[in-house]
PDB file of C-alpha atoms in Angstrom:
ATOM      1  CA  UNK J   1       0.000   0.000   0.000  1.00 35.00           C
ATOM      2  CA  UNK J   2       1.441   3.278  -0.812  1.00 42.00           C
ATOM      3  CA  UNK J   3       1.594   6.566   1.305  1.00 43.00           C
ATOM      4  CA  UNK J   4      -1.139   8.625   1.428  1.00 50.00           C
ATOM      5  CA  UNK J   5      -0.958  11.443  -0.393  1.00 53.00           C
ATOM      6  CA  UNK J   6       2.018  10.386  -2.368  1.00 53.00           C
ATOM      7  CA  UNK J   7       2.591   9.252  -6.165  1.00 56.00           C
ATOM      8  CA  UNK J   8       5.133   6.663  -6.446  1.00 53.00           C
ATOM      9  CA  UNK J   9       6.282   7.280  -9.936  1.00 57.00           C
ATOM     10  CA  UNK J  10       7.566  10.709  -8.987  1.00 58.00           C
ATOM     11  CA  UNK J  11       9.841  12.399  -6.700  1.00 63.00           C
ATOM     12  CA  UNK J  12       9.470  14.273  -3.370  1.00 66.00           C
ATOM     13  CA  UNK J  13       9.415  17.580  -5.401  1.00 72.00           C
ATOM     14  CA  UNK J  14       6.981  15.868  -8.014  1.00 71.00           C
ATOM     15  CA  UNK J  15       4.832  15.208  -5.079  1.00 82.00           C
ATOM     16  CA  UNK J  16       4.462  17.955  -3.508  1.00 88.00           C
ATOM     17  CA  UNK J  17       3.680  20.067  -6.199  1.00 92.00           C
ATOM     18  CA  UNK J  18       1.039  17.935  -7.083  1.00 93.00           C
ATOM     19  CA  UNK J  19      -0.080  18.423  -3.721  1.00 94.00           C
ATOM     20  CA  UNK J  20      -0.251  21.932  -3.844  1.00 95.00           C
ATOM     21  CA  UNK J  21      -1.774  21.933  -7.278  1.00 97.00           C
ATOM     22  CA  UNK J  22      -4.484  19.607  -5.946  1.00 98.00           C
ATOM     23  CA  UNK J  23      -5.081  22.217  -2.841  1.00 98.00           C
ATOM     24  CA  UNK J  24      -5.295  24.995  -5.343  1.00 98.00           C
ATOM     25  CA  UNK J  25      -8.094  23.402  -7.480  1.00 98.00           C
ATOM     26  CA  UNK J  26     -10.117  23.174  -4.694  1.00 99.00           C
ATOM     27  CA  UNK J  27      -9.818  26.577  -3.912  1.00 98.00           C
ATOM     28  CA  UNK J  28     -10.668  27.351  -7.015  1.00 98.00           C
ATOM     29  CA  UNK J  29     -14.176  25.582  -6.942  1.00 98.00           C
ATOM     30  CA  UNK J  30     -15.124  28.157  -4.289  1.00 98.00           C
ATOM     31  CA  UNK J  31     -15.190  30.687  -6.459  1.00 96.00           C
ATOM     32  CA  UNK J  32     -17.289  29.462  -9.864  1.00 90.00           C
ATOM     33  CA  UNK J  33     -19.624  32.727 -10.789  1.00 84.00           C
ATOM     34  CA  UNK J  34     -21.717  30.004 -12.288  1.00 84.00           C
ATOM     35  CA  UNK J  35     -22.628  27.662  -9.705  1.00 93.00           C
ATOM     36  CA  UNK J  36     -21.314  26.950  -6.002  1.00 98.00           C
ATOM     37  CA  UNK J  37     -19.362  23.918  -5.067  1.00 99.00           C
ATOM     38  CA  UNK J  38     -21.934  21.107  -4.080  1.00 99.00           C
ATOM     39  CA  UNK J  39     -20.027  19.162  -1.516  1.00 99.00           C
ATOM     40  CA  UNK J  40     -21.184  15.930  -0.591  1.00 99.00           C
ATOM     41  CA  UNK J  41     -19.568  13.778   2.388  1.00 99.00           C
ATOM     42  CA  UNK J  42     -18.567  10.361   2.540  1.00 98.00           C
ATOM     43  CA  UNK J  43     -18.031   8.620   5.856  1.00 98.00           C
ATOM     44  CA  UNK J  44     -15.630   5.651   4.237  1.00 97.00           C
ATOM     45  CA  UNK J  45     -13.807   4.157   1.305  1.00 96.00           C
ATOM     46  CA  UNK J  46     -17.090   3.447  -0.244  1.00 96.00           C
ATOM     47  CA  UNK J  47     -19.139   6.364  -0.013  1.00 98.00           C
ATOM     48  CA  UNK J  48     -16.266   8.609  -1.039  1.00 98.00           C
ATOM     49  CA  UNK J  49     -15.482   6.334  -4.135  1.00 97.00           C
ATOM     50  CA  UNK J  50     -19.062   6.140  -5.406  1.00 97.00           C
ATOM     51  CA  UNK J  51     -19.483   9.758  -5.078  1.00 98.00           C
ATOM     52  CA  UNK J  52     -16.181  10.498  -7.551  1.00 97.00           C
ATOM     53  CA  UNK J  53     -17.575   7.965  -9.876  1.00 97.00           C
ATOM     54  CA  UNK J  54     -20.952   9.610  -9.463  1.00 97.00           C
ATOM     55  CA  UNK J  55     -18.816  13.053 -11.194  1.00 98.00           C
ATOM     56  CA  UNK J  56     -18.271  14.965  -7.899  1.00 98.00           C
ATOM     57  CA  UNK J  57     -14.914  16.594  -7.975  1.00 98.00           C
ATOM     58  CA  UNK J  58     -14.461  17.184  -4.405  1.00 99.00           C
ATOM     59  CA  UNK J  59     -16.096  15.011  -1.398  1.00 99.00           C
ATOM     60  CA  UNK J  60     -16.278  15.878   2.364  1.00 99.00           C
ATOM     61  CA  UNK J  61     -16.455  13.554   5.560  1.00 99.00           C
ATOM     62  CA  UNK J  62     -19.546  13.909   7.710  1.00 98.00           C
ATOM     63  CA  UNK J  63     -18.507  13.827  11.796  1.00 98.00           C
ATOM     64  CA  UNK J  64     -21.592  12.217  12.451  1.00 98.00           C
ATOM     65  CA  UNK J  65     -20.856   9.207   9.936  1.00 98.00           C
ATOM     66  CA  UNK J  66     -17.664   8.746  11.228  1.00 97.00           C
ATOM     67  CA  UNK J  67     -18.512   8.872  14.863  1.00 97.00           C
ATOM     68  CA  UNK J  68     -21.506   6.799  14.289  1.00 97.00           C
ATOM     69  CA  UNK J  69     -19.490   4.072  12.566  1.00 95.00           C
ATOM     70  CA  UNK J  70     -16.781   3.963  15.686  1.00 94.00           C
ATOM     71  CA  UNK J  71     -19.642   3.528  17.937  1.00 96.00           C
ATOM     72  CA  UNK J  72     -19.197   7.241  19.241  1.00 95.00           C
ATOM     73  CA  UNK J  73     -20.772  10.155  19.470  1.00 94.00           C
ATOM     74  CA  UNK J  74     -20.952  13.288  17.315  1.00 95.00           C
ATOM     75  CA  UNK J  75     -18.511  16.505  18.266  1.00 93.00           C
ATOM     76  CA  UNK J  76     -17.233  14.741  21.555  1.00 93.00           C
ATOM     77  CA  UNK J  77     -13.265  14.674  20.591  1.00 95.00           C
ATOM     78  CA  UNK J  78     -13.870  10.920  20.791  1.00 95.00           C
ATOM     79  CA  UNK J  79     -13.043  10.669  16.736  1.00 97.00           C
ATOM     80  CA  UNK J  80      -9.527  12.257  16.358  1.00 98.00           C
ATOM     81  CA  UNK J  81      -8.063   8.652  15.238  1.00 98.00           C
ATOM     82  CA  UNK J  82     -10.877   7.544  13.355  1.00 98.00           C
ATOM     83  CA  UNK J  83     -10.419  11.000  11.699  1.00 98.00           C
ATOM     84  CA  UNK J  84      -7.291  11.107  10.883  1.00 98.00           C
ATOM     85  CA  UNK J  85      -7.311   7.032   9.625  1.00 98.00           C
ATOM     86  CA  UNK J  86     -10.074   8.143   7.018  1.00 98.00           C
ATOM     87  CA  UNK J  87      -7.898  10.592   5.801  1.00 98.00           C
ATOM     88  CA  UNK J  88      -5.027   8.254   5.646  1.00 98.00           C
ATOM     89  CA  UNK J  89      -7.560   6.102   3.375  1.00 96.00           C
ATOM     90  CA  UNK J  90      -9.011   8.653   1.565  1.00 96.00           C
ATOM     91  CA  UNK J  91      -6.401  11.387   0.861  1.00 92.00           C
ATOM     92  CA  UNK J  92      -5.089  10.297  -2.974  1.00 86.00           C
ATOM     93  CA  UNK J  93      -8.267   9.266  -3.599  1.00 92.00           C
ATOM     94  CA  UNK J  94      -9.676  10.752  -7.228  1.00 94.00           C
ATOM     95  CA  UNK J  95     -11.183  13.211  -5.784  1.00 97.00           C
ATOM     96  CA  UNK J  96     -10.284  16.372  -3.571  1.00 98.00           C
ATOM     97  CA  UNK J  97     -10.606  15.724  -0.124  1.00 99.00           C
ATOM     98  CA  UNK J  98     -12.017  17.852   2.982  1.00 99.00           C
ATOM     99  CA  UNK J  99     -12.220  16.656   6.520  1.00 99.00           C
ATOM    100  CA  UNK J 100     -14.681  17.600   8.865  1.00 98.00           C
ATOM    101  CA  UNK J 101     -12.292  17.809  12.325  1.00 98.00           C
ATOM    102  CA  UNK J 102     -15.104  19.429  14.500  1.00 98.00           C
ATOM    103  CA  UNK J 103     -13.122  22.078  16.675  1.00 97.00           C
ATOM    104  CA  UNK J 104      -9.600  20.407  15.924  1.00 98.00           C
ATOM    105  CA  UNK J 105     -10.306  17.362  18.804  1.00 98.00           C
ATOM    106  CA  UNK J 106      -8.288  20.137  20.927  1.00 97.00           C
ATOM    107  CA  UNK J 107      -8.112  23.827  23.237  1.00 96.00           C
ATOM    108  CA  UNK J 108      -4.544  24.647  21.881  1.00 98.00           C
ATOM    109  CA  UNK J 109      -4.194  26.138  18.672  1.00 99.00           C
ATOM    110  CA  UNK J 110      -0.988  24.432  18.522  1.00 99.00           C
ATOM    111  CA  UNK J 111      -2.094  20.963  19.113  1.00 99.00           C
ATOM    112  CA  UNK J 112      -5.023  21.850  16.526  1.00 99.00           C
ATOM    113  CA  UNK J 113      -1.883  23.174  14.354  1.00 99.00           C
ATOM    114  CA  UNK J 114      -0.467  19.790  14.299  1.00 99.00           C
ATOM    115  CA  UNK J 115      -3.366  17.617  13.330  1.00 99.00           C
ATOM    116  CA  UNK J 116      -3.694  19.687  10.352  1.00 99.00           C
ATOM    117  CA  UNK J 117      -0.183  18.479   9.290  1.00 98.00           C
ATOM    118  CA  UNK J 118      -1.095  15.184   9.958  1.00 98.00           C
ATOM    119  CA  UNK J 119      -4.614  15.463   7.512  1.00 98.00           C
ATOM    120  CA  UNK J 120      -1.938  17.350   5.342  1.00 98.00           C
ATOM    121  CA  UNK J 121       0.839  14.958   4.651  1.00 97.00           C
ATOM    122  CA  UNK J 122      -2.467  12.298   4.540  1.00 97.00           C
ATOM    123  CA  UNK J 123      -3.219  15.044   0.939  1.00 97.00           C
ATOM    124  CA  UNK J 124      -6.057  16.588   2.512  1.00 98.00           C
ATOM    125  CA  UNK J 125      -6.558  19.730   0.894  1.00 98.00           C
ATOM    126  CA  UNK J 126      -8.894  21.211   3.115  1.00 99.00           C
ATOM    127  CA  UNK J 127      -9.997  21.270   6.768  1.00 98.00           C
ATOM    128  CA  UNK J 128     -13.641  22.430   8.436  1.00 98.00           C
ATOM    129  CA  UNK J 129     -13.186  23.554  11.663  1.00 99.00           C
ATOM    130  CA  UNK J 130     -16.147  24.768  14.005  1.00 98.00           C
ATOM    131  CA  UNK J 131     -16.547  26.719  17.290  1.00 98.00           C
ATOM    132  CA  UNK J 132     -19.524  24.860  18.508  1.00 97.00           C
ATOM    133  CA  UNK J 133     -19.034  22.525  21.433  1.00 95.00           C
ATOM    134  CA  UNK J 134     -20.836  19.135  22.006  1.00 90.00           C
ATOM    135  CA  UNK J 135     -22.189  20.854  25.677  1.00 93.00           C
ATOM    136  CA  UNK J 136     -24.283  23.282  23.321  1.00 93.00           C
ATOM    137  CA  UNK J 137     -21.976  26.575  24.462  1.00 96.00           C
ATOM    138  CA  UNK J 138     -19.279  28.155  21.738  1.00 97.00           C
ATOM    139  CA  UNK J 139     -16.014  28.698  21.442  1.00 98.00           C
ATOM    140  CA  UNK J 140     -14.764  32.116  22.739  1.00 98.00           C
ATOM    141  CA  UNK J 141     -14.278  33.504  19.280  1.00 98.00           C
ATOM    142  CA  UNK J 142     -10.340  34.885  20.197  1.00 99.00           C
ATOM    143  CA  UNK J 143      -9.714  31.466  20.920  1.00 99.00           C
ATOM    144  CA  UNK J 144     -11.328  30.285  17.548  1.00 99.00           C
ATOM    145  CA  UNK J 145      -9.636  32.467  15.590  1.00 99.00           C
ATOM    146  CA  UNK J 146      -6.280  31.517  17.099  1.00 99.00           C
ATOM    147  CA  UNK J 147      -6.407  27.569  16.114  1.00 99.00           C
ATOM    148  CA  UNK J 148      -7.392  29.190  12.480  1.00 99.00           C
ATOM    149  CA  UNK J 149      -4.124  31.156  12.311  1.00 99.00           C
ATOM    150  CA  UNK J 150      -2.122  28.481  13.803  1.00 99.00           C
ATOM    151  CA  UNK J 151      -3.490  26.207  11.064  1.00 99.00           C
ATOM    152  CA  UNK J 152      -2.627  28.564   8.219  1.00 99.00           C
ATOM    153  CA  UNK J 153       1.057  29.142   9.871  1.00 99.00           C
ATOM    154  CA  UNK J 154       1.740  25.257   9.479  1.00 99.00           C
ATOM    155  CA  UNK J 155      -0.130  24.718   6.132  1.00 98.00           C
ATOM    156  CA  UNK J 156      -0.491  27.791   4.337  1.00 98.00           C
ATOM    157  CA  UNK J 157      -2.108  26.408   1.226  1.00 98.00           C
ATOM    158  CA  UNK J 158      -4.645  24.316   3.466  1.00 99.00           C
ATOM    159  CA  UNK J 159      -8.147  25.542   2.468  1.00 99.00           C
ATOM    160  CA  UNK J 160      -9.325  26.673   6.321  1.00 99.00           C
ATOM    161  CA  UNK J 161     -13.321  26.472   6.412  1.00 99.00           C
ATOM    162  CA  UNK J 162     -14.315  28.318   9.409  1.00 99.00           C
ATOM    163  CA  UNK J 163     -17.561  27.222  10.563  1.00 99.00           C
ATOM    164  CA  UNK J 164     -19.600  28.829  13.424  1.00 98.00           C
ATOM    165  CA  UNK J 165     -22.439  27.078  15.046  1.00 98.00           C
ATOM    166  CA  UNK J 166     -24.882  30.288  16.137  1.00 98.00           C
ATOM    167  CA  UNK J 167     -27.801  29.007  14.315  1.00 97.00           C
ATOM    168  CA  UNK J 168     -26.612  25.517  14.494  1.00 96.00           C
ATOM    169  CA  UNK J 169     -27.214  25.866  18.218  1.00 95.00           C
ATOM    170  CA  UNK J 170     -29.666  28.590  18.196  1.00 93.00           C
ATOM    171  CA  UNK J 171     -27.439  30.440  20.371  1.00 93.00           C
ATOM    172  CA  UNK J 172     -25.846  34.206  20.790  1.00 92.00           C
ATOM    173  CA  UNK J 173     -27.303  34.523  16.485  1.00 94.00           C
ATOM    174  CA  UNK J 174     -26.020  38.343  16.668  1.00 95.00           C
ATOM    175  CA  UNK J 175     -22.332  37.506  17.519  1.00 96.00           C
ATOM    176  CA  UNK J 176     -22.427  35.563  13.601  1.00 98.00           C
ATOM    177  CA  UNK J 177     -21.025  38.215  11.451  1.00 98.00           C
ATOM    178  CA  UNK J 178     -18.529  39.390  13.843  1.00 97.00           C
ATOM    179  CA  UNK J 179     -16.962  36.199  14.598  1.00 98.00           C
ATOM    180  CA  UNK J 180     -17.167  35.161  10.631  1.00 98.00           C
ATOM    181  CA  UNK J 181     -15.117  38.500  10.240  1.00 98.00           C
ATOM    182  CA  UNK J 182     -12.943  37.569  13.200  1.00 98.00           C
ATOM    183  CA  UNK J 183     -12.262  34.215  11.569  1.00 99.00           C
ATOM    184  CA  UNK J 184     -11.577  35.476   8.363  1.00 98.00           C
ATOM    185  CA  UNK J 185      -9.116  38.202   9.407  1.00 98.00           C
ATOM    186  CA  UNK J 186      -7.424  34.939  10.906  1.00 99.00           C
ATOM    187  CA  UNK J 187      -6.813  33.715   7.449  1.00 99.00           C
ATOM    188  CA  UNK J 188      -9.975  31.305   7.042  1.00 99.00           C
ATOM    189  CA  UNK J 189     -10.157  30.821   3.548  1.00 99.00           C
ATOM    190  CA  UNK J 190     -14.095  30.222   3.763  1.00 99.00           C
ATOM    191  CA  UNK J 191     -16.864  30.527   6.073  1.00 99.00           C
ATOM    192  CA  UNK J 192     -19.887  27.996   7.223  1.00 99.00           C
ATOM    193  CA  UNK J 193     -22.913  29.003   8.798  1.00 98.00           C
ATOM    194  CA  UNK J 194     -24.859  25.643   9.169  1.00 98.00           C
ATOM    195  CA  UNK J 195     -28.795  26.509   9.977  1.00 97.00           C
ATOM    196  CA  UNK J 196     -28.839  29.810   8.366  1.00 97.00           C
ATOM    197  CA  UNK J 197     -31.995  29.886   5.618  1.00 93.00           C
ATOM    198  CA  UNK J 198     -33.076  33.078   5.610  1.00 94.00           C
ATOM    199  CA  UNK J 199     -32.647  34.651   2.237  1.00 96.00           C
ATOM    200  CA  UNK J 200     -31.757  38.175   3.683  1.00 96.00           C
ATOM    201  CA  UNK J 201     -29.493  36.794   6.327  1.00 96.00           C
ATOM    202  CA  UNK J 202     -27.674  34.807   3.749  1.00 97.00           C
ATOM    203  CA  UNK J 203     -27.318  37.959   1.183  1.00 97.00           C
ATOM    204  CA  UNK J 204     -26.068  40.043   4.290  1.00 97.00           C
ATOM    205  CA  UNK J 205     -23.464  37.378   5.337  1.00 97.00           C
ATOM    206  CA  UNK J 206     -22.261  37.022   1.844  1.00 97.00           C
ATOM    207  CA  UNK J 207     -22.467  41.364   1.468  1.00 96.00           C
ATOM    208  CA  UNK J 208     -20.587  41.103   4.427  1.00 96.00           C
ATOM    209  CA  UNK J 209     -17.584  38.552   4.913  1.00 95.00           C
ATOM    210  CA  UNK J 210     -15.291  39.130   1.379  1.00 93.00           C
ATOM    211  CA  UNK J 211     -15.109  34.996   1.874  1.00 97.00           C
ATOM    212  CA  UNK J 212     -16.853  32.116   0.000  1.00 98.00           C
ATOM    213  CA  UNK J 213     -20.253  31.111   2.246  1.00 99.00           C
ATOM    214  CA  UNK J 214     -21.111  27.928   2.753  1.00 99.00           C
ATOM    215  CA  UNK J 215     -24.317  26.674   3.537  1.00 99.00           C
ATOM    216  CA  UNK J 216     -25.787  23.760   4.487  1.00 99.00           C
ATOM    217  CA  UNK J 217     -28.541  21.781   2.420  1.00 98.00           C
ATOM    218  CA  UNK J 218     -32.333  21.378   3.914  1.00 96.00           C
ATOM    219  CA  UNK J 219     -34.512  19.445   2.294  1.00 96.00           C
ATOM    220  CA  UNK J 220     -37.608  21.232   2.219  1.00 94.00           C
ATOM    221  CA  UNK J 221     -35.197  24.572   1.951  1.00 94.00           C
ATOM    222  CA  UNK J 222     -33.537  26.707  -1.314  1.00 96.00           C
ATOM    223  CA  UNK J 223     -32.282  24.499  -3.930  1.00 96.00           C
ATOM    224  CA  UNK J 224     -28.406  24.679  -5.104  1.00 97.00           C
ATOM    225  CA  UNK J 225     -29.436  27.217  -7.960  1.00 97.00           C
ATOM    226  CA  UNK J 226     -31.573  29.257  -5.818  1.00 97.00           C
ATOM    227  CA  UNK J 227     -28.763  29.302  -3.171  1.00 98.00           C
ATOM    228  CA  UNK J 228     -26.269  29.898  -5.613  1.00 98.00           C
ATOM    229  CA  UNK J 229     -28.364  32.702  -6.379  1.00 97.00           C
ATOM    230  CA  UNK J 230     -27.808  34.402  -3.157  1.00 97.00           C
ATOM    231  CA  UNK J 231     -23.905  34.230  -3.815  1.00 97.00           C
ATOM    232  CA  UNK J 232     -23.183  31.125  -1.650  1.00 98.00           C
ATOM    233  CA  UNK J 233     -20.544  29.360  -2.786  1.00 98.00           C
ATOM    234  CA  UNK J 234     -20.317  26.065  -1.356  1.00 99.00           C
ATOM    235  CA  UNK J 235     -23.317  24.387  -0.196  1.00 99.00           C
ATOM    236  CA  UNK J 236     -22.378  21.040   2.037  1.00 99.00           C
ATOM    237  CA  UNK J 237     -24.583  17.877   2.510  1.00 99.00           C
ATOM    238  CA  UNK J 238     -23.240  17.326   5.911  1.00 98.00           C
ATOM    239  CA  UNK J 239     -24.776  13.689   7.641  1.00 98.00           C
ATOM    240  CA  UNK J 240     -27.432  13.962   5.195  1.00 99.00           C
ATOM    241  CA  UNK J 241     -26.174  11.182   3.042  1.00 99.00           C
ATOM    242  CA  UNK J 242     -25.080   9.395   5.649  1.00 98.00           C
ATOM    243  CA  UNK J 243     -28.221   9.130   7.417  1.00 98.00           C
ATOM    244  CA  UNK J 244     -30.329   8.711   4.178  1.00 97.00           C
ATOM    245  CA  UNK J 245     -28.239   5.069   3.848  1.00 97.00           C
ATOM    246  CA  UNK J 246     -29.010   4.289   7.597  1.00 97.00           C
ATOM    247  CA  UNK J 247     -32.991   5.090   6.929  1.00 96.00           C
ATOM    248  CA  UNK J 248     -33.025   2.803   3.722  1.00 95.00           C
ATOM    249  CA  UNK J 249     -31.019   0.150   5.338  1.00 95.00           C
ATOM    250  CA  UNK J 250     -33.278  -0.112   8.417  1.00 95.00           C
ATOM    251  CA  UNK J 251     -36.867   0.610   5.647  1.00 94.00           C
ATOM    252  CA  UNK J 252     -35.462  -2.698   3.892  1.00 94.00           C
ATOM    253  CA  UNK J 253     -35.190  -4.637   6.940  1.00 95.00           C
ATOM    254  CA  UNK J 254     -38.401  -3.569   7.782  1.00 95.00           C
ATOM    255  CA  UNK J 255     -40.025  -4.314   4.217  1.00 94.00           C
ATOM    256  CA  UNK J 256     -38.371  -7.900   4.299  1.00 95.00           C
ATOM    257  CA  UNK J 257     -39.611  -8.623   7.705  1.00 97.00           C
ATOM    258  CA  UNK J 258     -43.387  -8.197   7.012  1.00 96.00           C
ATOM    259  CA  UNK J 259     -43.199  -9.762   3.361  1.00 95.00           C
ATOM    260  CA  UNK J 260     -43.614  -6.465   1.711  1.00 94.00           C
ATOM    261  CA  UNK J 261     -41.163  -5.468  -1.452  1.00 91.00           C
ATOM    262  CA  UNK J 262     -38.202  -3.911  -1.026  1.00 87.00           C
ATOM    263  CA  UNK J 263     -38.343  -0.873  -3.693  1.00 77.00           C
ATOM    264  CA  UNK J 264     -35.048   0.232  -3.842  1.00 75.00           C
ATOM    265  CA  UNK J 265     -31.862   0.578  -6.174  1.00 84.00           C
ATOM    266  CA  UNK J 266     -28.796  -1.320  -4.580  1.00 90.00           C
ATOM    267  CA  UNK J 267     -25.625  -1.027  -6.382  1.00 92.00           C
ATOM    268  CA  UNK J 268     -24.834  -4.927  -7.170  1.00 93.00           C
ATOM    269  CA  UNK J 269     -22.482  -6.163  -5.317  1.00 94.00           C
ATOM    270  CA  UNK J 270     -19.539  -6.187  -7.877  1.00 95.00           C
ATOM    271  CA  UNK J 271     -19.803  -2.685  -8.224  1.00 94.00           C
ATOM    272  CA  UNK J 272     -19.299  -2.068  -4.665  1.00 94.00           C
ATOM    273  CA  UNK J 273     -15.950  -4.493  -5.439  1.00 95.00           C
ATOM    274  CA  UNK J 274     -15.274  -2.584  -7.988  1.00 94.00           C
ATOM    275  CA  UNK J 275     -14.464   0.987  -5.495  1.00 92.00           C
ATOM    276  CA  UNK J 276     -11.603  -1.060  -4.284  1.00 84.00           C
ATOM    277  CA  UNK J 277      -8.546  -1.438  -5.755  1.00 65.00           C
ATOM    278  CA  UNK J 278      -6.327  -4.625  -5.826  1.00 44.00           C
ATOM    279  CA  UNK J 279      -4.745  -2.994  -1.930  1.00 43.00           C
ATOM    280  CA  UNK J 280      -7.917  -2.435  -0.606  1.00 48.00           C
ATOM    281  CA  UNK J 281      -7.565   1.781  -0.904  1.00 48.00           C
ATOM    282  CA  UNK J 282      -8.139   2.762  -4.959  1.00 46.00           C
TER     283      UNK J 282
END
């Protein structure tokens, strides 16, 4: 199996301009005039393979999914090995790769610092990190802002999304636009507000940050053009996928255990062999 991250028909140099090229395209899709990045997120090998094949450029990981799958739960700092594995598995995968690291699984921006070289020499080329915590309270915003600028010290070219959970958590809503500003005067690269819907609220955010928004998707809510629309520019799926699967797992159960059909459209099962390579990564 060969290093993440790394291509073994080329040198070091090779490599890591590859790397940075990669980082750079991904950039890039945040700022498309004619339609925002649509990020959807994987939670393993599988899900992040299908979703290349499916045409997606870039994929995501969900928290949730991953802390699910270890038996955890979500936002807890229970996941930083789990994390960091999937990116291990993931990173040179044909696709560019962000990871979801909740608030950096630590206080110190330097200890956050270093598990963004660790996603980095994995070939992540980007890194969500949020100031929500999993008692329901946020992180002082100083603070926040100081694991951002570590992280951009140690990998400059490391696409920083700054998320901020006010409407996630219904809490302290005012304080959104000047910690977004806070973060991106930190060097955040892009800014999420999860739970924001409101089309004036989401015009005034974009008006007012000078960063790509990111959104995420509701069902029921604006669709990608309409959001796009508004001037967001990357519009995430977060567990949505994730917990889709887990519905229409446990609905076929259910349909097979009181003789009903099972109306669904299962990929067969060589073409669930077929996301692996001959090592087990692709």
């Amino acid at each position: 199996m060969r290093a993440a991250g790394s291509n073994p028909d080329q040198g070091p140099a090779a490599d890591s301009e590859r790397i940075r090229a990669r980082r750079a395209a991904f950039a890039a899709l945040h700022h498309h005039d004619a339609e925002p990045l649509l990020l959807p997120n994987a939670w393993d090998h599988a899900s992040a393979a299908a979703l290349a094949r499916a045409g997606f450029p870039a994929v995501a990981t969900t928290s949730l999914g991953v802390a699910a799958s270890a038996g955890f739960r979500d936002g807890a700092r229970h996941t930083r090995a789990a994390t960091l594995a999937l990116a291990r598995a993931l990173g040179d995968g044909p696709y560019l790769l962000s990871i979801d690291a909740e608030d950096g699984y630590a206080d110190e921006p330097e200890d956050v610092a270093e598990f963004a070289r660790e996603l980095a020499d994995a070939g992540v080329v980007g890194l969500n990190l949020e100031d929500g915590r999993a008692d329901g309270t946020l992180t002082d915003p100083v603070l926040h802002a100081a694991r951002i600028a570590a992280v951009k010290a140690a990998v400059p070219d490391l696409f920083v999304n700054a998320r901020t959970d006010t409407y996630w958590l219904d809490v302290r809503t005012e304080e959104t636009m000047g910690r977004l500003v806070r973060y991106r005067e930190a060097g955040a690269d892009g800014v999420f507000v999860p739970g924001v819907a409101d089309a004036a609220r989401i015009t005034e955010l974009v008006k007012g940050i000078g960063a790509p928004l990111n959104v995420l998707y509701r069902p029921g809510g604006p669709n990608v053009r309409e959001l796009g629309d508004l001037g967001v520019r990357r519009i995430s799926l977060g567990s949505l996928l994730y917990r889709i699967a887990l519905g229409a797992a446990l609905d076929a159960a259910e349909s097979i255990r009181q003789d009903r059909s099972v109306a669904f459209d299962a990929p067969a099962y060589a073409e669930v062999q077929a996301l692996a390579g001959e090592d087990g990564v692709s």
